[in-house]
CSV table of C-alpha atoms in Angstrom, one decimal:
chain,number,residue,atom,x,y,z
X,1,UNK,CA,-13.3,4.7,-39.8
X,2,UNK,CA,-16.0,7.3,-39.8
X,3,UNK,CA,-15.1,10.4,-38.8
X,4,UNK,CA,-18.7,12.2,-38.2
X,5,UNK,CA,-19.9,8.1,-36.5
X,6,UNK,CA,-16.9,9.0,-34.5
X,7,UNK,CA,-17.7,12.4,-33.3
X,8,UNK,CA,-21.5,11.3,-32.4
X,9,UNK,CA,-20.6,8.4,-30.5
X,10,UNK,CA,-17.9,11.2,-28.2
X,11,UNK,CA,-20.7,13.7,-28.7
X,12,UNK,CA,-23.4,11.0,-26.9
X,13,UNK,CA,-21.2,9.3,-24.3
X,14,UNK,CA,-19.5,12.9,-22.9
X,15,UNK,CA,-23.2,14.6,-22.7
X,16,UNK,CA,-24.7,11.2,-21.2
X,17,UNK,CA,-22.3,10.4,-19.0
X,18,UNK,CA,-22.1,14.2,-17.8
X,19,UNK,CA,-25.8,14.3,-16.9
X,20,UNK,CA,-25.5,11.2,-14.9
X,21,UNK,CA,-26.1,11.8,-11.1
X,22,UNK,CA,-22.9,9.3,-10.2
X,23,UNK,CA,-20.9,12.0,-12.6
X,24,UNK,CA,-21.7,14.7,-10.1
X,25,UNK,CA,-21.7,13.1,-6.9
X,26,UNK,CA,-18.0,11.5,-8.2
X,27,UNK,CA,-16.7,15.6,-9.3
X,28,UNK,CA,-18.0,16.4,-5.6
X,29,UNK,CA,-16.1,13.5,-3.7
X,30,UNK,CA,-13.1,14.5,-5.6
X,31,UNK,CA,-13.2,18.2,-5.0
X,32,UNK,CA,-14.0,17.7,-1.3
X,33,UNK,CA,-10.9,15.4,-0.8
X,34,UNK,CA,-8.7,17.8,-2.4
X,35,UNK,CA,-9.9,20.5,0.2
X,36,UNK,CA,-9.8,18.7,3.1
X,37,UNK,CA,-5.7,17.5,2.2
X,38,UNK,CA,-5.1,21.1,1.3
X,39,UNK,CA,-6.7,21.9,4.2
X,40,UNK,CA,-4.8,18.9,6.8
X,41,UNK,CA,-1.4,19.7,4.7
X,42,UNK,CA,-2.1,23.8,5.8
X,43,UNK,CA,-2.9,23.2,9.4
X,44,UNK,CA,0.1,21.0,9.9
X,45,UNK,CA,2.8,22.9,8.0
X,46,UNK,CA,1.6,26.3,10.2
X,47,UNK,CA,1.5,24.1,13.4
X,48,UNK,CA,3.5,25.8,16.0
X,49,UNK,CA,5.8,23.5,17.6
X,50,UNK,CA,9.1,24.1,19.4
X,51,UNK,CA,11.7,23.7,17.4
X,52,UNK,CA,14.9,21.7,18.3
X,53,UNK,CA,18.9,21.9,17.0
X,54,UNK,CA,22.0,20.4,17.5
X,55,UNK,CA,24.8,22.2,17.3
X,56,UNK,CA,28.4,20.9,17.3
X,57,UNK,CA,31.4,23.1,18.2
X,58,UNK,CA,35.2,22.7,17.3
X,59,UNK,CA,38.6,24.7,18.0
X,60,UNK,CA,37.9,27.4,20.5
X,61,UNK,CA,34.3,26.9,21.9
X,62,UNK,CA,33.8,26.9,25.2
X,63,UNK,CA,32.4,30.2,25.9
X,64,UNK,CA,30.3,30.2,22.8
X,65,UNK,CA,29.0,27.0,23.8
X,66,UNK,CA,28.0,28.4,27.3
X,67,UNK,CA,26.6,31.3,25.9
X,68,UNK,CA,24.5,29.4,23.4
X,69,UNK,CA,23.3,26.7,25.8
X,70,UNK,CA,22.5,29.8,28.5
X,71,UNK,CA,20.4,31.9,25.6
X,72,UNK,CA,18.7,29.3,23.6
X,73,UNK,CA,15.6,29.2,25.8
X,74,UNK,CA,14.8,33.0,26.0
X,75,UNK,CA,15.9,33.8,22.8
X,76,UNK,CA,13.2,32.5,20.4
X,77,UNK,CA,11.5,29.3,22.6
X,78,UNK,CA,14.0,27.3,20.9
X,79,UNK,CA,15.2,24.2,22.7
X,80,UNK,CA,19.5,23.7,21.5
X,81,UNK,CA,21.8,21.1,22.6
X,82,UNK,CA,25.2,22.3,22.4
X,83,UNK,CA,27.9,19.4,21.8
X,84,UNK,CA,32.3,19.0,21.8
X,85,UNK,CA,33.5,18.1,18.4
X,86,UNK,CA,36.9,16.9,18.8
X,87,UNK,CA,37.5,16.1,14.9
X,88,UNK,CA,36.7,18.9,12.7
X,89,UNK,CA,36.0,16.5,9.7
X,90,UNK,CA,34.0,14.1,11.4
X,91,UNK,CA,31.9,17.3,12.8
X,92,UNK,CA,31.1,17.9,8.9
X,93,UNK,CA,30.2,13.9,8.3
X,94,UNK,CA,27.8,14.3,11.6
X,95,UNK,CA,26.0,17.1,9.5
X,96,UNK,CA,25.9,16.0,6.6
X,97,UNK,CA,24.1,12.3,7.9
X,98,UNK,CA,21.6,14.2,9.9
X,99,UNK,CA,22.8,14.3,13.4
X,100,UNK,CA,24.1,17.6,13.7
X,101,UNK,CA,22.5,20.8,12.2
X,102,UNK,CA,25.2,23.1,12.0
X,103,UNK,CA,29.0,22.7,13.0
X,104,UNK,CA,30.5,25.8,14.0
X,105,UNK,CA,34.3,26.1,13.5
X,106,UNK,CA,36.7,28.8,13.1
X,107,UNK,CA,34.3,31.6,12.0
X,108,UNK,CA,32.3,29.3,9.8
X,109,UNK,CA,29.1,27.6,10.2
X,110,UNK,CA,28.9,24.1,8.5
X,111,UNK,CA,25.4,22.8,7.4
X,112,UNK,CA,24.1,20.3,5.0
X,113,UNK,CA,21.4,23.1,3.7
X,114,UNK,CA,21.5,26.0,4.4
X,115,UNK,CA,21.0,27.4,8.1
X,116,UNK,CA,17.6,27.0,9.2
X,117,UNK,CA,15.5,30.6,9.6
X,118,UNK,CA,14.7,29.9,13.6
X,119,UNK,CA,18.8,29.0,14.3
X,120,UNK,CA,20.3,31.7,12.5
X,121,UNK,CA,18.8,34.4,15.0
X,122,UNK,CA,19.9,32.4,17.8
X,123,UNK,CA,23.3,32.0,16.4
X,124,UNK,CA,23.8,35.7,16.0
X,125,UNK,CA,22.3,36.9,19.2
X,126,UNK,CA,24.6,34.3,20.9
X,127,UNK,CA,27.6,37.0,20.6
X,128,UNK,CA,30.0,34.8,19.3
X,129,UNK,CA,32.9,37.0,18.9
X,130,UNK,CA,35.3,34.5,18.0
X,131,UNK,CA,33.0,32.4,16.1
X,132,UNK,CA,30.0,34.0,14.2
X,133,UNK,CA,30.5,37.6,14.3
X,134,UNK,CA,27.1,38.9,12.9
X,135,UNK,CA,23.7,37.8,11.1
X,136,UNK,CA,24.9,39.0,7.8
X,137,UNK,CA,28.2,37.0,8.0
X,138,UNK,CA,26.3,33.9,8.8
X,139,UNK,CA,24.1,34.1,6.3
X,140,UNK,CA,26.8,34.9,3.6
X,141,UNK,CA,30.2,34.1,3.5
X,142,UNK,CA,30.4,32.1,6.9
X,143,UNK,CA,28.3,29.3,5.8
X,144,UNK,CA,29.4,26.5,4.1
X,145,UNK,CA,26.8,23.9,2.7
X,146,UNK,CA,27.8,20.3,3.1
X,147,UNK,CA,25.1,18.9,0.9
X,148,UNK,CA,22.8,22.1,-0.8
X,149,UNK,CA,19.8,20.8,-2.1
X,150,UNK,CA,16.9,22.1,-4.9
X,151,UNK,CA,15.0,24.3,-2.3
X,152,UNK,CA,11.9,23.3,-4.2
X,153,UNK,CA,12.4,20.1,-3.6
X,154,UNK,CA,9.8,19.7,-0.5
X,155,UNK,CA,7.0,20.9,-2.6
X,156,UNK,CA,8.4,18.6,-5.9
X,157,UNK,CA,7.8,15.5,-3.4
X,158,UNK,CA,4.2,16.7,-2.3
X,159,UNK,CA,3.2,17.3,-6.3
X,160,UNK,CA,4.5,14.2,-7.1
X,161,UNK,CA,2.3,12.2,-4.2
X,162,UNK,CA,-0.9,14.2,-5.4
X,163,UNK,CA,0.1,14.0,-9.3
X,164,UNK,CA,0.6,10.0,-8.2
X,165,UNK,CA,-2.8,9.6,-6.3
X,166,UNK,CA,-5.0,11.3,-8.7
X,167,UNK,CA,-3.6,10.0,-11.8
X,168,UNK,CA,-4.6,6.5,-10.5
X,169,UNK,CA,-7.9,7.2,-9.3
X,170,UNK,CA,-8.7,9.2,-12.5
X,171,UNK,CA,-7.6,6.5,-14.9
X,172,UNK,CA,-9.3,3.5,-13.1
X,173,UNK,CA,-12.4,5.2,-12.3
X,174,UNK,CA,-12.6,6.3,-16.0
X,175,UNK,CA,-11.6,3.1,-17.3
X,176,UNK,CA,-14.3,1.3,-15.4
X,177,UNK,CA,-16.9,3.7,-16.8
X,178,UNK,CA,-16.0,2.5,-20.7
X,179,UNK,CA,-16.2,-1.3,-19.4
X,180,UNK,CA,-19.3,-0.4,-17.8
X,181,UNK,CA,-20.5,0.8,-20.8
X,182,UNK,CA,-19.6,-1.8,-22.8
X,183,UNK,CA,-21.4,-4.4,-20.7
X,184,UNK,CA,-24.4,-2.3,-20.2
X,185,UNK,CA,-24.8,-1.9,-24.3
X,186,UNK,CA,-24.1,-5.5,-24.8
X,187,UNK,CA,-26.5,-6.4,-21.8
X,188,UNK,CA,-29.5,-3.7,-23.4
X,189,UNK,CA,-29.1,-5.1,-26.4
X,190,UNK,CA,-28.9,-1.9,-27.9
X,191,UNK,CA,-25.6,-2.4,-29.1
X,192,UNK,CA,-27.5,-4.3,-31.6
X,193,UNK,CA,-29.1,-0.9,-32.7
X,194,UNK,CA,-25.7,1.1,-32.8
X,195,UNK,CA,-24.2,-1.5,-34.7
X,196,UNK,CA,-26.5,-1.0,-37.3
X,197,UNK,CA,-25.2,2.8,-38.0
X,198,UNK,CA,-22.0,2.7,-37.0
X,199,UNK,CA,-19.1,0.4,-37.5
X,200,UNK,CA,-17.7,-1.4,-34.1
X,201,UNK,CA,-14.0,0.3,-34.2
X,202,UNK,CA,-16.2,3.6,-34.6
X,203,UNK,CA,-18.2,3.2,-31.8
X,204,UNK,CA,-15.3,2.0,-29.1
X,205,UNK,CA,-13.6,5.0,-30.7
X,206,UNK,CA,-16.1,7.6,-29.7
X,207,UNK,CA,-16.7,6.0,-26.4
X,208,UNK,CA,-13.3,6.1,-25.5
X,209,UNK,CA,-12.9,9.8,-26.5
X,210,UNK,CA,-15.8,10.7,-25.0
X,211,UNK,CA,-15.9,9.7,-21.3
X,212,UNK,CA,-12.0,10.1,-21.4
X,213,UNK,CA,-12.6,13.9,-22.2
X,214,UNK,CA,-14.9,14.0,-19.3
X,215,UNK,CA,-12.6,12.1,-16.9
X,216,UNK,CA,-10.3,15.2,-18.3
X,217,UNK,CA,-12.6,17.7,-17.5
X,218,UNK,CA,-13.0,16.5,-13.9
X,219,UNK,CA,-9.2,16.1,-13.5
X,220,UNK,CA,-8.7,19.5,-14.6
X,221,UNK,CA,-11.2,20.9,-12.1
X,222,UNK,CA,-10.0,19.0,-9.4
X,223,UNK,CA,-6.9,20.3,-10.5
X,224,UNK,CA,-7.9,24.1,-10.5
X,225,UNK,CA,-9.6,23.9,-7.1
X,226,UNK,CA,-6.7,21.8,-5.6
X,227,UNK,CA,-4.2,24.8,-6.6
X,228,UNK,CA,-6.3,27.7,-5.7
X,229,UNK,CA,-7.2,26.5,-2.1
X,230,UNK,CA,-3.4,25.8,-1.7
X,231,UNK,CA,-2.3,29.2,-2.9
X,232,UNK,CA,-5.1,30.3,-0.8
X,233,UNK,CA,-3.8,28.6,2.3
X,234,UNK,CA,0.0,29.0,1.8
X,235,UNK,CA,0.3,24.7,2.1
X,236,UNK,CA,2.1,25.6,-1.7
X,237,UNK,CA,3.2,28.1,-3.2
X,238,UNK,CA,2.7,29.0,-7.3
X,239,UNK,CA,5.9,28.4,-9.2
X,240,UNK,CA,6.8,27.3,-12.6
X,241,UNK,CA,7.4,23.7,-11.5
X,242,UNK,CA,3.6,23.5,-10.2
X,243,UNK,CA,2.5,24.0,-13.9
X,244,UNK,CA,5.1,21.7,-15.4
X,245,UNK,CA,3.8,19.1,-13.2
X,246,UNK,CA,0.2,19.9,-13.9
X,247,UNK,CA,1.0,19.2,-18.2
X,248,UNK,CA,2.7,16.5,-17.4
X,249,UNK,CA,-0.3,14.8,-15.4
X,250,UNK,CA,-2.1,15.7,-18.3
X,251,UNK,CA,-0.4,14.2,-20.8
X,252,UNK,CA,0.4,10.9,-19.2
X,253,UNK,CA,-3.8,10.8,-18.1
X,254,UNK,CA,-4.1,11.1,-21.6
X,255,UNK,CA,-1.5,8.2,-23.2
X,256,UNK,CA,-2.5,5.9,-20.0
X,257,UNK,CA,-6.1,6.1,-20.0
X,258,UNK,CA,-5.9,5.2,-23.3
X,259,UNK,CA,-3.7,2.5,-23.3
X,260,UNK,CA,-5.7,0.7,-20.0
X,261,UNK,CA,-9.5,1.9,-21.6
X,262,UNK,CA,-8.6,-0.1,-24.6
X,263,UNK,CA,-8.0,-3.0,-22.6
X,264,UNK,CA,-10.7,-2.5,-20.3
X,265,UNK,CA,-12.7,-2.4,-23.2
X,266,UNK,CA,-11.9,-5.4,-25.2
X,267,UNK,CA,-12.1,-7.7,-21.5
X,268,UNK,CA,-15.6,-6.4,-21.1
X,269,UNK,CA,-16.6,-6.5,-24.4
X,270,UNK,CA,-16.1,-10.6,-23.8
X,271,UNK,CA,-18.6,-10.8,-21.2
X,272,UNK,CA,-22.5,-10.4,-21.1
X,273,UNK,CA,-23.4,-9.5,-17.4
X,274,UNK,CA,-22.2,-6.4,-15.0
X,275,UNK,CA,-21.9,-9.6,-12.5
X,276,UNK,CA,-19.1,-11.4,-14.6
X,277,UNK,CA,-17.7,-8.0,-15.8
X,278,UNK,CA,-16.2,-7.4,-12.4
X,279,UNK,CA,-14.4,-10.3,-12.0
X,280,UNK,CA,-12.9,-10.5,-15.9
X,281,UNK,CA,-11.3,-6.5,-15.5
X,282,UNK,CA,-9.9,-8.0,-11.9
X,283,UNK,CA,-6.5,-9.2,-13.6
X,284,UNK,CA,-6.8,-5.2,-15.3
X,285,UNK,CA,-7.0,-3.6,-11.8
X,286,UNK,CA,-4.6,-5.5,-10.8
X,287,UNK,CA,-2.1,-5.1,-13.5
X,288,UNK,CA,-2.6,-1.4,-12.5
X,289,UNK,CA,-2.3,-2.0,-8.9
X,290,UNK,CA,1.6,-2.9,-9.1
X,291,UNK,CA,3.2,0.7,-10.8
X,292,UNK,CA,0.3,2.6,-8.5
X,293,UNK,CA,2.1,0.9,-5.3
X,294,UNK,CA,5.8,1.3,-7.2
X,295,UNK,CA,5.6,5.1,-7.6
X,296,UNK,CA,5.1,5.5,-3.9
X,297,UNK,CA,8.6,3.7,-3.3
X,298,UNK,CA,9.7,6.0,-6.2
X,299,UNK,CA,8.9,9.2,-4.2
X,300,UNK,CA,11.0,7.9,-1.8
X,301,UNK,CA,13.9,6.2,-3.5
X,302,UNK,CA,13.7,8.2,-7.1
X,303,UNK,CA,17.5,6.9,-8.4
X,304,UNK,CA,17.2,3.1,-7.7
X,305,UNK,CA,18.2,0.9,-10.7
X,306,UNK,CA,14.3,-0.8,-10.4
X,307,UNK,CA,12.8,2.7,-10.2
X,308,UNK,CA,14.2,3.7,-13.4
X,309,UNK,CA,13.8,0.9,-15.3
X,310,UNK,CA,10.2,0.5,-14.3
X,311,UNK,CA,10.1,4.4,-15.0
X,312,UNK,CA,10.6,3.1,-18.7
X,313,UNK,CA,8.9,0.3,-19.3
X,314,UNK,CA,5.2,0.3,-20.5
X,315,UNK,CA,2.4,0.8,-18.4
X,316,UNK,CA,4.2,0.8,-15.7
X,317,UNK,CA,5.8,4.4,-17.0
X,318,UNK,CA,2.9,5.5,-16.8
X,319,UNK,CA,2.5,6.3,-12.5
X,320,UNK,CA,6.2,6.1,-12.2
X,321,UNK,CA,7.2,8.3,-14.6
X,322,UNK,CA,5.2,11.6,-14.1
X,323,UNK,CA,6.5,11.2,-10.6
X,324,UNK,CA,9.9,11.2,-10.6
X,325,UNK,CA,9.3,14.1,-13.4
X,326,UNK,CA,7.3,16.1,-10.9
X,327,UNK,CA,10.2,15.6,-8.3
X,328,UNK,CA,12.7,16.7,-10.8
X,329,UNK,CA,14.8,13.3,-10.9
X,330,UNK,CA,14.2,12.3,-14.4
X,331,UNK,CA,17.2,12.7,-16.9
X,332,UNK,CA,16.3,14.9,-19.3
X,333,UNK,CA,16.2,12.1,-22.0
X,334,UNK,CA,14.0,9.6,-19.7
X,335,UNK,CA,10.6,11.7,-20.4
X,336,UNK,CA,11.5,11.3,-24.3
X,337,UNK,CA,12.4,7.5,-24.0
X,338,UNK,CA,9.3,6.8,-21.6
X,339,UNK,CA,6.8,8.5,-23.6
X,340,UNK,CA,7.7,7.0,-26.9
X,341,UNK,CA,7.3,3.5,-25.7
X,342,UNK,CA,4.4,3.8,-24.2
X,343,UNK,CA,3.5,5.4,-27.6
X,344,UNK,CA,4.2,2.5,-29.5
X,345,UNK,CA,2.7,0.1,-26.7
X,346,UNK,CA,-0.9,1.9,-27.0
X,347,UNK,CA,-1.2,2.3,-30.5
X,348,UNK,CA,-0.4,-2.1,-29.7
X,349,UNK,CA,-3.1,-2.5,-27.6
X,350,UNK,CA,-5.3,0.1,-29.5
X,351,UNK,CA,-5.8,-2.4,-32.4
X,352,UNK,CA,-5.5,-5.3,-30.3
X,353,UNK,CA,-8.3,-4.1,-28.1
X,354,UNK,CA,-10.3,-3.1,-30.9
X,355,UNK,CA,-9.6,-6.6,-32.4
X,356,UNK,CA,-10.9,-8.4,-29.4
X,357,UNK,CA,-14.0,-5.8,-29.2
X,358,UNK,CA,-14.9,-6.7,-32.2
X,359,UNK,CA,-14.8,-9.7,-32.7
X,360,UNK,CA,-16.8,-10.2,-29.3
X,361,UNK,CA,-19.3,-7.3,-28.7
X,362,UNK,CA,-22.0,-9.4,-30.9
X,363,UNK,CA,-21.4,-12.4,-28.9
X,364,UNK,CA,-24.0,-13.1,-26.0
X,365,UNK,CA,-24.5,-15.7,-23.2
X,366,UNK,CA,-21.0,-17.1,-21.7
X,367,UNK,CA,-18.4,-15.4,-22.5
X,368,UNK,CA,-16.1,-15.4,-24.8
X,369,UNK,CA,-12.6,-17.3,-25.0
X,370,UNK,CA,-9.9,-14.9,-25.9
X,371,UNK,CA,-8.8,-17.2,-28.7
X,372,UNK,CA,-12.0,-16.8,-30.2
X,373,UNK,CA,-12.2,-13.6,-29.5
X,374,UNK,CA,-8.7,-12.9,-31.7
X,375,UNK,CA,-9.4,-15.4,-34.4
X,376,UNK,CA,-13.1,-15.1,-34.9
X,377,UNK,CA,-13.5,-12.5,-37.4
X,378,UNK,CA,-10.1,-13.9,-39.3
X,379,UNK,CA,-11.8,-17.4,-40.2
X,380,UNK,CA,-15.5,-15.6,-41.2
């Protein structure tokens, strides 16, 4: 393969695709999106709502219980329900399924989490001599969690959704644009022309490299601007995981767009009009479709067997994966497994893509049968 054919070809499609008008409009849509979630995802986390607890007393709670029904109102605009918890231990199952959110017992203060900001107040100011003596005791010793949590975990879900959403719409937008290119070449004619300076493999090289350094380049700017208006906004908040998660949507744009532009490539390369392109990439978009839908059952349910499996397996690793990496669920061996597979899967359909592109791009009118496509160049 020739290296300087190669480095034209990425040098033409990245500056030719980059003055195109659908470029900018595209980089627009994309950045105005990301403003207006940042935006939705700021005005809903400051909205000021009422909050509401449930708190469940055991032993010796009578008066507290009056005094914290009485003084929940006034105190902070909070509304509490106060309830009798005859079993200690079931008290501590109720929090730790949901349906209490604190269980105060014998000087301590049971809850799945940790005490939430608006009910420790209200807790303190109670007075609850012969339960919670003071603030700083219920914030320290006197609280027991049930079920403590990664207190990043909120934001790890919300990266994960937006490192899920613009993964897919990066890679299949991108993808599209190299089968678009294909087909518009091969309908031109002027592949004929590039043909005739550059080898084939050379050419679906550089196109590849080049608009998949642009779809970079936009998914880095979205990226930037995403991040600074939710810094700007307080919707999230700068941390160490935000970057992790940021290299690792990098890295699997990279392996996955080129894993599904290789195959876009070699489907369109097959075909002679933009009108029959469409419907030979639909079994593509498709293929796409199912791991797109899967990582959003993922976010939800990161540790089922299916999820992890899938999580491995090429392409679907490649949505699922980066998601339950963002929301810190992945093993630490997982990453390593997933990455290498799909490794060894692309560099697959690399030359099997390149095969079929080959083999086909010269080939006009109806298009071409796969087994031809595969075996053509073999029996000349």
């Amino acid at each position: 393969m020739n290296r300087n054919a190669v480095r034209l070809v990425t040098r033409r499609e990245f500056v030719e695709r980059g003055r195109d008008r659908g470029f900018a409009i595209g980089v627009g849509i994309s950045l105005a999106i990301v403003l207006v979630s940042v935006l939705i995802a700021s005005l809903v986390s400051n909205k000021n709502k009422t909050p509401s607890f449930t708190v469940g007393f055991a032993g010796t709670r009578a008066v507290a219980e009056q005094q914290i029904a009485d003084r929940g109102a006034p105190v902070a605009k909070i509304k509490l329900t106060s309830s009798l918890v005859t079993d200690a231990v079931g008290g501590q199952q109720l929090v730790k399924d949901g349906k209490l959110d604190a269980l105060v017992d014998d000087g301590q203060v049971f809850v799945k989490d940790a005490v939430d900001p608006k009910l420790a107040p209200l807790l303190a100011e109670a007075n609850l001599a012969s339960q919670v003596p003071n603030l700083d005791q219920l914030q320290g010793q006197a609280t027991v969690q049930l079920a403590p949590k990664d207190p990043d975990s909120g934001q790890r879900k919300t990266i994960a959704l937006i490192a899920e959403i613009m993964l897919f719409s990066q890679m299949i937008a991108y993808c599209l644009a190299v089968a678009t290119g294909v087909v518009e070449e091969k309908t031109s004619r002027v592949i004929e022309v590039l043909l005739s300076s550059v080898s084939p493999r050379s050419l679906l090289t550089g196109k590849i490299i080049g608009i998949g350094a642009l779809g970079l380049l936009q998914l880095a700017a979205t990226v930037l601007v995403g991040l600074g208006a939710g810094s700007a906004t307080g919707a999230l908040h700068m941390t160490v995981q935000v970057w992790q998660a940021v290299g690792i949507v990098a890295l699997w744009f990279v392996v996955g767009y080129i894993f599904y532009a290789s195959a876009y490539a070699a489907v369109a390369a097959r075909v002679s009009r933009q009108e029959e392109m469409q419907s030979a990439v639909q079994p593509l978009n498709l293929l796409i479709m199912v791991p797109y839908f899967a990582a959003f059952a993922a976010i939800g349910n990161p540790d089922a067997t299916w999820v992890r499996a899938l999580s491995l397996i090429p392409p679907f690793s490649v949505l699922i994966q980066p998601v339950r990496i963002a929301g810190g669920d992945a093993s630490w061996w997982e990453p390593v497994a997933a990455i290498g597979l799909m490794a060894v899967a692309t560099v697959g359909i690399v030359l099997a893509g390149a095969r079929v592109y080959e083999n086909s791009v010269l080939r006009f009118g109806s298009k071409v049968p796969l087994r031809v496509a595969w075996t053509a160049g073999r029996k000349a």
